mmCIF file of C-alpha atoms in Angstrom:
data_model
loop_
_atom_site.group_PDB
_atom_site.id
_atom_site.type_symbol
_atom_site.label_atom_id
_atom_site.label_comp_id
_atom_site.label_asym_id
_atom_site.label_seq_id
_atom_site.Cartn_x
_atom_site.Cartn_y
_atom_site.Cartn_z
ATOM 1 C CA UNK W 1 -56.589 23.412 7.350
ATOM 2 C CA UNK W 2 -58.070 20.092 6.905
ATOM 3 C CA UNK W 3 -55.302 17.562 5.437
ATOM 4 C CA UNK W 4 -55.159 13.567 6.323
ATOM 5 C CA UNK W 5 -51.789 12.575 6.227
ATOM 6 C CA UNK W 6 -51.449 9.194 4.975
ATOM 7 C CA UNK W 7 -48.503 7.290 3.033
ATOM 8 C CA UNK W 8 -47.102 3.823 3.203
ATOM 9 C CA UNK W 9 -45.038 3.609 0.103
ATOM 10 C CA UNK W 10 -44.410 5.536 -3.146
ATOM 11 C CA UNK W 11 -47.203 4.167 -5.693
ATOM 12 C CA UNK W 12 -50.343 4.340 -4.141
ATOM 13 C CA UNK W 13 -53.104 6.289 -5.503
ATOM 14 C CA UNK W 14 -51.945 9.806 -4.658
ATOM 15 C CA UNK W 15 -54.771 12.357 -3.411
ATOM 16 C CA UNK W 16 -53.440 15.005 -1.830
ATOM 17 C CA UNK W 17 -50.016 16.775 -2.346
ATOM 18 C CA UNK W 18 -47.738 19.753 -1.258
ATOM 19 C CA UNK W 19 -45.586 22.132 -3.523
ATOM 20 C CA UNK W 20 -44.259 25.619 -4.127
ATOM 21 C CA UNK W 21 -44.511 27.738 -7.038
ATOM 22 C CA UNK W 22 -41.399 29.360 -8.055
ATOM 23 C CA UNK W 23 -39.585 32.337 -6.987
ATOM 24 C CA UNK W 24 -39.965 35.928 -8.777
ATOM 25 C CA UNK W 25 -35.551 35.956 -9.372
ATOM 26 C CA UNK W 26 -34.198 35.040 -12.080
ATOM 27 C CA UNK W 27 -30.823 32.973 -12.893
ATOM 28 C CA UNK W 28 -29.600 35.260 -15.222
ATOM 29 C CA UNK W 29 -26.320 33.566 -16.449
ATOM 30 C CA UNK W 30 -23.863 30.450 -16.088
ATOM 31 C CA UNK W 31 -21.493 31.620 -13.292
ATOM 32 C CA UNK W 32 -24.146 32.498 -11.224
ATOM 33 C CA UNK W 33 -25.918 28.988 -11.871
ATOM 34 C CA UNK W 34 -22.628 27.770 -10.978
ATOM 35 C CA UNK W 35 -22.298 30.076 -7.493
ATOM 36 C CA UNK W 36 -25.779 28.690 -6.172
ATOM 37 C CA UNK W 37 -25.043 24.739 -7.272
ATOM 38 C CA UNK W 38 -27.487 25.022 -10.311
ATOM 39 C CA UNK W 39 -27.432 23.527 -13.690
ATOM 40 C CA UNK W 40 -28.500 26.231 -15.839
ATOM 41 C CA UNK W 41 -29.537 29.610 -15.915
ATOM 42 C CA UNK W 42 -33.437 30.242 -15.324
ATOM 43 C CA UNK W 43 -35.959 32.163 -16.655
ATOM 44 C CA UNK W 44 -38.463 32.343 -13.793
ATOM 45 C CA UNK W 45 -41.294 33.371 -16.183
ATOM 46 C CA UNK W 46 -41.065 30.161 -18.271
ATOM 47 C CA UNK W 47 -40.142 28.629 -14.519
ATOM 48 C CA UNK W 48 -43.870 29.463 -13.303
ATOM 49 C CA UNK W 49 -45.375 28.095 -17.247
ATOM 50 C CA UNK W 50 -43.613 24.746 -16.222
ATOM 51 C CA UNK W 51 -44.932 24.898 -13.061
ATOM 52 C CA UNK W 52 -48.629 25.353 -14.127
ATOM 53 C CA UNK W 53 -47.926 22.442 -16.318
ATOM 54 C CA UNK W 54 -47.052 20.357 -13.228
ATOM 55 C CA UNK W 55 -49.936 21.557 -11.061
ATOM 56 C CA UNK W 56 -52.318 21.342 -13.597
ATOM 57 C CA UNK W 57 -51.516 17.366 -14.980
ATOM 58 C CA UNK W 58 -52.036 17.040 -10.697
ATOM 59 C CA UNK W 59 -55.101 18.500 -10.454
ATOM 60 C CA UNK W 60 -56.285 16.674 -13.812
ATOM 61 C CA UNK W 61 -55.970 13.412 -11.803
ATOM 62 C CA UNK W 62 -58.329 14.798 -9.129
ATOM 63 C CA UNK W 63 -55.063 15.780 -6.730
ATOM 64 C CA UNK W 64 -55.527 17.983 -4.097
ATOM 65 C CA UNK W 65 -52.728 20.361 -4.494
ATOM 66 C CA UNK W 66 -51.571 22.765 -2.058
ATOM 67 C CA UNK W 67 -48.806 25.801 -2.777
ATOM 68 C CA UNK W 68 -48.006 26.226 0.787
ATOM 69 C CA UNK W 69 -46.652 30.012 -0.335
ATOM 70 C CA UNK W 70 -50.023 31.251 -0.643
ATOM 71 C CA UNK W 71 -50.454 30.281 2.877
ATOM 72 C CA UNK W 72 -47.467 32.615 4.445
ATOM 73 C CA UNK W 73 -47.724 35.905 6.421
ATOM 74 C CA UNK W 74 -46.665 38.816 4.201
ATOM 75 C CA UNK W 75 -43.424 39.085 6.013
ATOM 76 C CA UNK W 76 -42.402 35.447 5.292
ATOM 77 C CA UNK W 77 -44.258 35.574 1.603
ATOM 78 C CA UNK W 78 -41.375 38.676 0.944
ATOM 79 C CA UNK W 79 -38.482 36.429 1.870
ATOM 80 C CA UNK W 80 -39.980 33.257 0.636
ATOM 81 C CA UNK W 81 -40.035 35.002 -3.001
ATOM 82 C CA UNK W 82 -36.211 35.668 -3.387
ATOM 83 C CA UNK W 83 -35.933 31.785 -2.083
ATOM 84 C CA UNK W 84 -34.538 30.087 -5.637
ATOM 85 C CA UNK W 85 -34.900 26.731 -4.178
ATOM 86 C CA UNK W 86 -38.128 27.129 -2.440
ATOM 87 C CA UNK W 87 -39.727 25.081 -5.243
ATOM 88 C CA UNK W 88 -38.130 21.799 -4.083
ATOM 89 C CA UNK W 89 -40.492 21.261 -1.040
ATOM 90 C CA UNK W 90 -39.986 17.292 -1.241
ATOM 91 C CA UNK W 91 -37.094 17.744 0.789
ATOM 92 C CA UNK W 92 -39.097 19.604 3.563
ATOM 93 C CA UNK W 93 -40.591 16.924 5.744
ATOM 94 C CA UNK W 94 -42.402 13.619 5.267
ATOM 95 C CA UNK W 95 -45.311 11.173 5.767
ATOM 96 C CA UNK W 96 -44.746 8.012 7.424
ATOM 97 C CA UNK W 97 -47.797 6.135 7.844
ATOM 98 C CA UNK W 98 -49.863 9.260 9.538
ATOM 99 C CA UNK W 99 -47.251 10.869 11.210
ATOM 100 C CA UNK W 100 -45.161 14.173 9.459
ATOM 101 C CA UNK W 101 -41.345 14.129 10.465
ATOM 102 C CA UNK W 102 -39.678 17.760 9.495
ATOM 103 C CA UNK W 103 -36.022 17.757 7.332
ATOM 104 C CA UNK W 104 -33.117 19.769 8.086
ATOM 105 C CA UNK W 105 -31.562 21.470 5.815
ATOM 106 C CA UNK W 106 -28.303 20.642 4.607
ATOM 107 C CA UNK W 107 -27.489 23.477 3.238
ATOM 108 C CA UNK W 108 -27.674 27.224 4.706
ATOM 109 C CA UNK W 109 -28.999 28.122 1.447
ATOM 110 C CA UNK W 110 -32.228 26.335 2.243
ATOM 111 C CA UNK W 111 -32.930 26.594 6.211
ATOM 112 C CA UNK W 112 -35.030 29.627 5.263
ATOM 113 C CA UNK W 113 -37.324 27.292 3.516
ATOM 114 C CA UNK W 114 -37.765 25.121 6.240
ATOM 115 C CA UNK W 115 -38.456 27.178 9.127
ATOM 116 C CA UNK W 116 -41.668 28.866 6.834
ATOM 117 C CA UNK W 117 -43.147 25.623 5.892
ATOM 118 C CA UNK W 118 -42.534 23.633 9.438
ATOM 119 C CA UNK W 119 -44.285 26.691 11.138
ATOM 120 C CA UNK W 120 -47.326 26.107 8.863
ATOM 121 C CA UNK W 121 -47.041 22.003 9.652
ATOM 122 C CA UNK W 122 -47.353 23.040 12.981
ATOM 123 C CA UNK W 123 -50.258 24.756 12.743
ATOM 124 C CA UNK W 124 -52.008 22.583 9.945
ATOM 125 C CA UNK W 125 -51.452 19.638 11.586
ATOM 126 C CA UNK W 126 -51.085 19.919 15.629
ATOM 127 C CA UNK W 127 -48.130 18.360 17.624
ATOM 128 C CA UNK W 128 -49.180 15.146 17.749
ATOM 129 C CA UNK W 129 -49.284 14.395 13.980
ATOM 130 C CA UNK W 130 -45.913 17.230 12.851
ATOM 131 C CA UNK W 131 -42.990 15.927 15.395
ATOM 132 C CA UNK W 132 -41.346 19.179 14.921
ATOM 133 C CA UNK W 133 -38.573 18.884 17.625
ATOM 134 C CA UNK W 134 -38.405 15.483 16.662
ATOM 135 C CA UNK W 135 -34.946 16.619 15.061
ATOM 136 C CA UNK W 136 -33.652 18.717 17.551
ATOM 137 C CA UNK W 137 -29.964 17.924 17.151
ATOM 138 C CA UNK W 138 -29.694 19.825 14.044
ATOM 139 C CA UNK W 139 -28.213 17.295 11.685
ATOM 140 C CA UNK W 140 -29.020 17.394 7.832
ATOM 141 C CA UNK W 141 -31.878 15.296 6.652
ATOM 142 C CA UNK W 142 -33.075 16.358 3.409
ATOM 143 C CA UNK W 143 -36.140 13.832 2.160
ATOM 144 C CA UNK W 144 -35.338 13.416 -1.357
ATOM 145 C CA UNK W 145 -32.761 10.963 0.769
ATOM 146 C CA UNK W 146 -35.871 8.805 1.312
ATOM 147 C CA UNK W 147 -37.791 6.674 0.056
ATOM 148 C CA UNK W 148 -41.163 4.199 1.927
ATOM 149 C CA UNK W 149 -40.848 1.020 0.435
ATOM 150 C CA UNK W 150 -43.814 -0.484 2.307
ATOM 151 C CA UNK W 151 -45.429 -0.771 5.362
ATOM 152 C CA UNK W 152 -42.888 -2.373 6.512
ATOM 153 C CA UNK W 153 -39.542 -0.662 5.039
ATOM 154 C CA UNK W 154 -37.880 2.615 4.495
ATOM 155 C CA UNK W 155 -34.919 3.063 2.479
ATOM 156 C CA UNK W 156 -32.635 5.874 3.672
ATOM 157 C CA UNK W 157 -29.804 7.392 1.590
ATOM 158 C CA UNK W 158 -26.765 9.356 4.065
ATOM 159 C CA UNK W 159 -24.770 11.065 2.050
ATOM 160 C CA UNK W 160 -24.050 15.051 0.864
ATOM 161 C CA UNK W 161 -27.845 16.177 2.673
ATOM 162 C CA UNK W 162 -28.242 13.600 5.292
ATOM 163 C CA UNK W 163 -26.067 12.814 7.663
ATOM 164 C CA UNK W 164 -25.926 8.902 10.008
ATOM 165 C CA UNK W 165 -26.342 11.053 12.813
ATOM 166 C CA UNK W 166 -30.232 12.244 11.737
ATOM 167 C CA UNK W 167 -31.397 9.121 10.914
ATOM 168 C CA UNK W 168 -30.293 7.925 14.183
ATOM 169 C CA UNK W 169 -32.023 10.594 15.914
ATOM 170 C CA UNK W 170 -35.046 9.934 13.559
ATOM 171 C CA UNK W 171 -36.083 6.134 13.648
ATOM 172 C CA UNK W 172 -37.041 5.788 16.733
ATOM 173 C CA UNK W 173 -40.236 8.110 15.531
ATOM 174 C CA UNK W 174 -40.068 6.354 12.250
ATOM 175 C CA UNK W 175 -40.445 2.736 14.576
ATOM 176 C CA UNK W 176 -43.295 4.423 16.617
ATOM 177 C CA UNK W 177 -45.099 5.159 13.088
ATOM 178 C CA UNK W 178 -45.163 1.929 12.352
ATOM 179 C CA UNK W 179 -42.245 0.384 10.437
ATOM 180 C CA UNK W 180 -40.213 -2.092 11.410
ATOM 181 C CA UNK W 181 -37.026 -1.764 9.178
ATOM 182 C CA UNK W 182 -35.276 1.026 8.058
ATOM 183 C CA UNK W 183 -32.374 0.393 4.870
ATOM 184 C CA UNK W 184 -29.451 2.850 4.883
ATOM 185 C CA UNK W 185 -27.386 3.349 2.209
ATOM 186 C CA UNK W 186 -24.567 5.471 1.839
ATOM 187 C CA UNK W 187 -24.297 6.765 -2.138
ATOM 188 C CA UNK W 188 -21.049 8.222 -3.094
ATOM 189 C CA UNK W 189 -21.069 11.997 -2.716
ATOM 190 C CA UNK W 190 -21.399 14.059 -6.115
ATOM 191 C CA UNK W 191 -23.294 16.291 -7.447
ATOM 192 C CA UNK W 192 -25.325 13.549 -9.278
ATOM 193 C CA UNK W 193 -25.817 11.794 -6.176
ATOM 194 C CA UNK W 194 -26.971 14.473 -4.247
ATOM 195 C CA UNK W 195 -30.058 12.741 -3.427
ATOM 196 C CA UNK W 196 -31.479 8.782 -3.429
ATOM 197 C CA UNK W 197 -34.091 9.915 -5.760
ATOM 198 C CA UNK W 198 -31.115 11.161 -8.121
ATOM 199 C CA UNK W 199 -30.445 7.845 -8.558
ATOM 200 C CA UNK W 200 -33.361 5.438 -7.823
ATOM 201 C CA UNK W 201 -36.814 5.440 -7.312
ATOM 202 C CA UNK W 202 -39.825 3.358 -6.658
ATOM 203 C CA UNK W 203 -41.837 2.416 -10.373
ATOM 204 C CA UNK W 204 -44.646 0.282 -9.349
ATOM 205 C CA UNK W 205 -45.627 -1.991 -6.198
ATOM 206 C CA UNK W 206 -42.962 -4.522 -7.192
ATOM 207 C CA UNK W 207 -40.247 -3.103 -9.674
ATOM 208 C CA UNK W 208 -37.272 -0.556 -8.368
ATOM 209 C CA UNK W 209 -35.573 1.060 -10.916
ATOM 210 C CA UNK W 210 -32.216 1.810 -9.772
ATOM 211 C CA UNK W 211 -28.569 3.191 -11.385
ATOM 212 C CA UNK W 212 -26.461 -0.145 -11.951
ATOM 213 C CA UNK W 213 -23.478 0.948 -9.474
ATOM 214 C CA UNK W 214 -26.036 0.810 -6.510
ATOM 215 C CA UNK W 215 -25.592 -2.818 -6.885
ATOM 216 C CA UNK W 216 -22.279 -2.916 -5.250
ATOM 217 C CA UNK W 217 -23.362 -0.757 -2.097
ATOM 218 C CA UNK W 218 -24.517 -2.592 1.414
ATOM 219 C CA UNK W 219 -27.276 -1.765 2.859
ATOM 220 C CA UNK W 220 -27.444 -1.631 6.890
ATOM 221 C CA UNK W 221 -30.851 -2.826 8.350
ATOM 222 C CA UNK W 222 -31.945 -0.926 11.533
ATOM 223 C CA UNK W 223 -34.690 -2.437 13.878
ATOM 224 C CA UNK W 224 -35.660 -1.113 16.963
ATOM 225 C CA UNK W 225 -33.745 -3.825 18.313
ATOM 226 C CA UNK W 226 -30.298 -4.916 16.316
ATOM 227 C CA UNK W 227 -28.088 -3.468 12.963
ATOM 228 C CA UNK W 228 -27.151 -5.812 10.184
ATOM 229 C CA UNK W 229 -26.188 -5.686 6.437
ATOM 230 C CA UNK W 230 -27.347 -6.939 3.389
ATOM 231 C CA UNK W 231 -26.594 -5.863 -0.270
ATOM 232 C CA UNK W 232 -29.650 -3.963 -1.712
ATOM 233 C CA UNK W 233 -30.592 -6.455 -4.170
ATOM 234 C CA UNK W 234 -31.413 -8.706 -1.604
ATOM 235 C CA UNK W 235 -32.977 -6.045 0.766
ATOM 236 C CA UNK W 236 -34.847 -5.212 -1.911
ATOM 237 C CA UNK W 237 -36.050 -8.288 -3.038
ATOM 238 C CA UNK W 238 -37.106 -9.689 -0.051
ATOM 239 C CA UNK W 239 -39.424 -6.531 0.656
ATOM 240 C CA UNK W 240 -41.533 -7.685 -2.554
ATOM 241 C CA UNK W 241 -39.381 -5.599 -4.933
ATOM 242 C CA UNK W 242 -37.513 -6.732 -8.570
ATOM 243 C CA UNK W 243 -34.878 -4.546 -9.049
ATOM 244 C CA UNK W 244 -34.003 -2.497 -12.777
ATOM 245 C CA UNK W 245 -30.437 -1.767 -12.706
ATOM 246 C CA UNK W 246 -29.997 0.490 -15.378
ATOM 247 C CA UNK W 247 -26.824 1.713 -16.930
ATOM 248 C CA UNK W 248 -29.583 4.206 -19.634
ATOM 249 C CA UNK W 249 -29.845 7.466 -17.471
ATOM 250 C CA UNK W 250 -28.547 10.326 -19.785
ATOM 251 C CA UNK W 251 -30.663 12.950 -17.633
ATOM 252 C CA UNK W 252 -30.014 12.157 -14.096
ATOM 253 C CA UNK W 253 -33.135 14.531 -12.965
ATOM 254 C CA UNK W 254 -35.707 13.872 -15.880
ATOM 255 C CA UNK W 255 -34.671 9.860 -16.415
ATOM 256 C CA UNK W 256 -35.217 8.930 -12.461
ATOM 257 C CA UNK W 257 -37.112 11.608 -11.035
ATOM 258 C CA UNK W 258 -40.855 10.661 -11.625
ATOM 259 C CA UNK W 259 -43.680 10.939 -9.693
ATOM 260 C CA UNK W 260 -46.020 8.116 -9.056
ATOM 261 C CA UNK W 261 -49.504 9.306 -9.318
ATOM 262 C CA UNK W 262 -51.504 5.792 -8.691
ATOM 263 C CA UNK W 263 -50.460 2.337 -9.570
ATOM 264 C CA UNK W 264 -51.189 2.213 -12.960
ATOM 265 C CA UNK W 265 -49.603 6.392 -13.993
ATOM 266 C CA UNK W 266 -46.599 7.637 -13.205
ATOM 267 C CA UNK W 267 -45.659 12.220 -13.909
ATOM 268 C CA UNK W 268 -42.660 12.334 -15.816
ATOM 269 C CA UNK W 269 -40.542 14.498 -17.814
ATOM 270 C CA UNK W 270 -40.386 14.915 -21.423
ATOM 271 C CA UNK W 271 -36.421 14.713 -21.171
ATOM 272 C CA UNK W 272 -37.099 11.336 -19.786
ATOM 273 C CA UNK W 273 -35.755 8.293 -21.334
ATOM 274 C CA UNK W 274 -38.960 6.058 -21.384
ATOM 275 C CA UNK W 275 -36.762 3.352 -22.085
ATOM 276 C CA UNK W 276 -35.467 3.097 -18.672
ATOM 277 C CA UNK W 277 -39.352 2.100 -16.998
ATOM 278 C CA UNK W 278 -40.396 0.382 -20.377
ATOM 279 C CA UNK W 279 -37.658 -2.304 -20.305
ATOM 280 C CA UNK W 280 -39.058 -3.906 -17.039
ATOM 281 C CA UNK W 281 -41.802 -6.450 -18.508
ATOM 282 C CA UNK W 282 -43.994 -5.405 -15.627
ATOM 283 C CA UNK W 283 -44.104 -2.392 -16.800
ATOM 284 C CA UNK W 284 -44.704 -2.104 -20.126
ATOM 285 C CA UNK W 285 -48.369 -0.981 -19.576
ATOM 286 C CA UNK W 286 -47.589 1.703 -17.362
ATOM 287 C CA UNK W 287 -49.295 4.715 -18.277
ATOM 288 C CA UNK W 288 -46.916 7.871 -18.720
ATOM 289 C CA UNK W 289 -47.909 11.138 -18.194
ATOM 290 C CA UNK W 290 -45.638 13.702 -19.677
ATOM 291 C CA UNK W 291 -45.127 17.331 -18.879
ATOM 292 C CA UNK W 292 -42.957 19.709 -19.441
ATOM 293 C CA UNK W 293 -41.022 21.316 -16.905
ATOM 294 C CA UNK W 294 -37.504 21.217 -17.877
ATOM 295 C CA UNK W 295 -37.036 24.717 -16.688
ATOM 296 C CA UNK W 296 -38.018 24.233 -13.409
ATOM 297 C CA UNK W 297 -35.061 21.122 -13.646
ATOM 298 C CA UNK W 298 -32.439 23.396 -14.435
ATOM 299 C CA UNK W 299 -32.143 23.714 -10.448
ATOM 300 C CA UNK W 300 -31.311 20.537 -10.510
ATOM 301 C CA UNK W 301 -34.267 18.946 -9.241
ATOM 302 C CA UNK W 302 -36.738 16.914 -10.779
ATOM 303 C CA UNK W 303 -40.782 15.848 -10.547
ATOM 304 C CA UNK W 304 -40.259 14.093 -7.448
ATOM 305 C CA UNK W 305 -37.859 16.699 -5.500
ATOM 306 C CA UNK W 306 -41.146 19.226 -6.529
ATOM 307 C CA UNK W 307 -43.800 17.176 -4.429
ATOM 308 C CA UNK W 308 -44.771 16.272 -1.101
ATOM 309 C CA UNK W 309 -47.480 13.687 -0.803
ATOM 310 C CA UNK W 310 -49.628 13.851 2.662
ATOM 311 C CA UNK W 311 -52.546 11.625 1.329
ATOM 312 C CA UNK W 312 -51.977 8.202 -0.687
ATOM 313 C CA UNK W 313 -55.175 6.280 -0.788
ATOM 314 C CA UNK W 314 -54.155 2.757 0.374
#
């Protein structure tokens, strides 16, 4: 298959993008919602409806989007199917610059997931752009733990799903793909901070939009040569970003967990509380598209955690 993989930050005009339709089980009650570390029950019927409504507000913008489970053998497509999670594919791997990086699961629940999609990476994109041993040590990295501020920067949360030890073993391919700073933080492990995009994410060119306790954390800066810390405001501001603490997220997954689909448009939830982007006064003309797809959230994931851009046009 013919993909470019291309990404130097969050915001760009997106163009081509990876996700999963849902699986054929259903949730059926509140214990067992509870037993697999979901919200809710699901109804995977209405689950696949939401998901049309995602690919299809895509695809209106002229997205490439690819379900990588049409694309497995029939032995992996019966497995994949009974995979609750399998939906979440933002945690899978990621673009830096041009190169793919795989994600290790953190959980057992999910390595499944992983081994499927990394063995198509391989073969979509060749060795030299998918670094698949590039992780070899086995430590969690789960991408909804980061975030590519720039060209320059990538912000890095270690915490429930990623471990110090991964990004460790990581930035030295992240360095070779052309950054020259990587920000870790380390959020305070909960539920609701599963993930850095559970609690921040990248609005526009210029504006973060971040929960207000995320002020108080430090952020070390990695170079391929030294370690130092700064608080995130000022790591943030000084790679061309205002940040929006906000204190307004009622819906941790809906409020934060938006999709940028080009500068001007970002995907978002109906649950969302527009207030949180509106109140920055850069962007108050920010278009907002909304879909519904709160089943599909009820896993505890949002927009974001369901896509995985390989082509922003920058």
């Amino acid at each position: 298959m013919d993909i470019t993989t291309n990404c130097w930050n969050e915001y760009d005009e997106l163009k081509t993008v990876l996700v999963c339709s849902p699986s054929a089980l259903d949730v059926p009650d509140a214990q067992t919602a509870t037993d697999v570390q979901w919200e809710k029950p699901v109804d995977q019927k209405k689950a696949h409806e939401h998901f049309h409504n995602l690919v299809h507000a895509m695809e209106s913008h002229d997205i490439k989007v690819i379900d990588y489970s049409n694309h497995l053998s029939r032995q992996d497509a019966q497995l994949s199917q009974q995979l609750i999670n399998r939906f979440f594919v933002r945690d899978l791997a990621c673009v830096f610059g041009n190169t793919i990086l795989p994600g290790e699961a953190g959980t057992s629940m999910r390595r499944p997931e992983y081994v499927q999609s990394h063995f198509l990476f391989l073969d979509w994109f060749g060795p030299n752009r998918f670094k698949i041993q590039a992780n070899n040590k086995g430590n969690a990295l789960e991408y909804g733990d980061v975030m590519i501020l720039s060209k320059d920067a990538v912000l890095i949360n270690i915490g429930l799903r990623t471990s110090y030890e991964a990004v460790q073993t990581m930035k030295d391919h992240i360095f070779k793909a052309g950054f020259s700073e990587i920000g870790v933080v380390d959020l305070p492990r909960r539920p609701d901070t599963l993930h850095l995009d559970m609690n921040s994410n990248v609005a526009s060119k210029d504006v973060f939009i971040a929960k207000s306790y995320m002020r108080y954390l430090p952020i070390q800066v990695l170079t391929d040569k030294h370690s130092s810390y700064q608080m995130m405001q000022e790591f943030l501001n000084r790679h061309g970003y205002d940040v929006e603490w906000t204190n307004d997220v009622k819906h941790t997954v809906a409020d934060i967990n938006f999709l940028n689909l080009d500068p001007e448009t970002i995907l978002i939830s109906t649950k969302a509380n527009k207030k949180i982007i509106k109140n920055h006064p850069k962007l108050k003309k920010k278009k907002l598209v909304e879909i519904e797809v709160d089943e599909l959230e009820k896993g505890g994931g949002g927009i974001r955690c369901m896509t995985l851009p390989f082509e922003r046009k920058s």
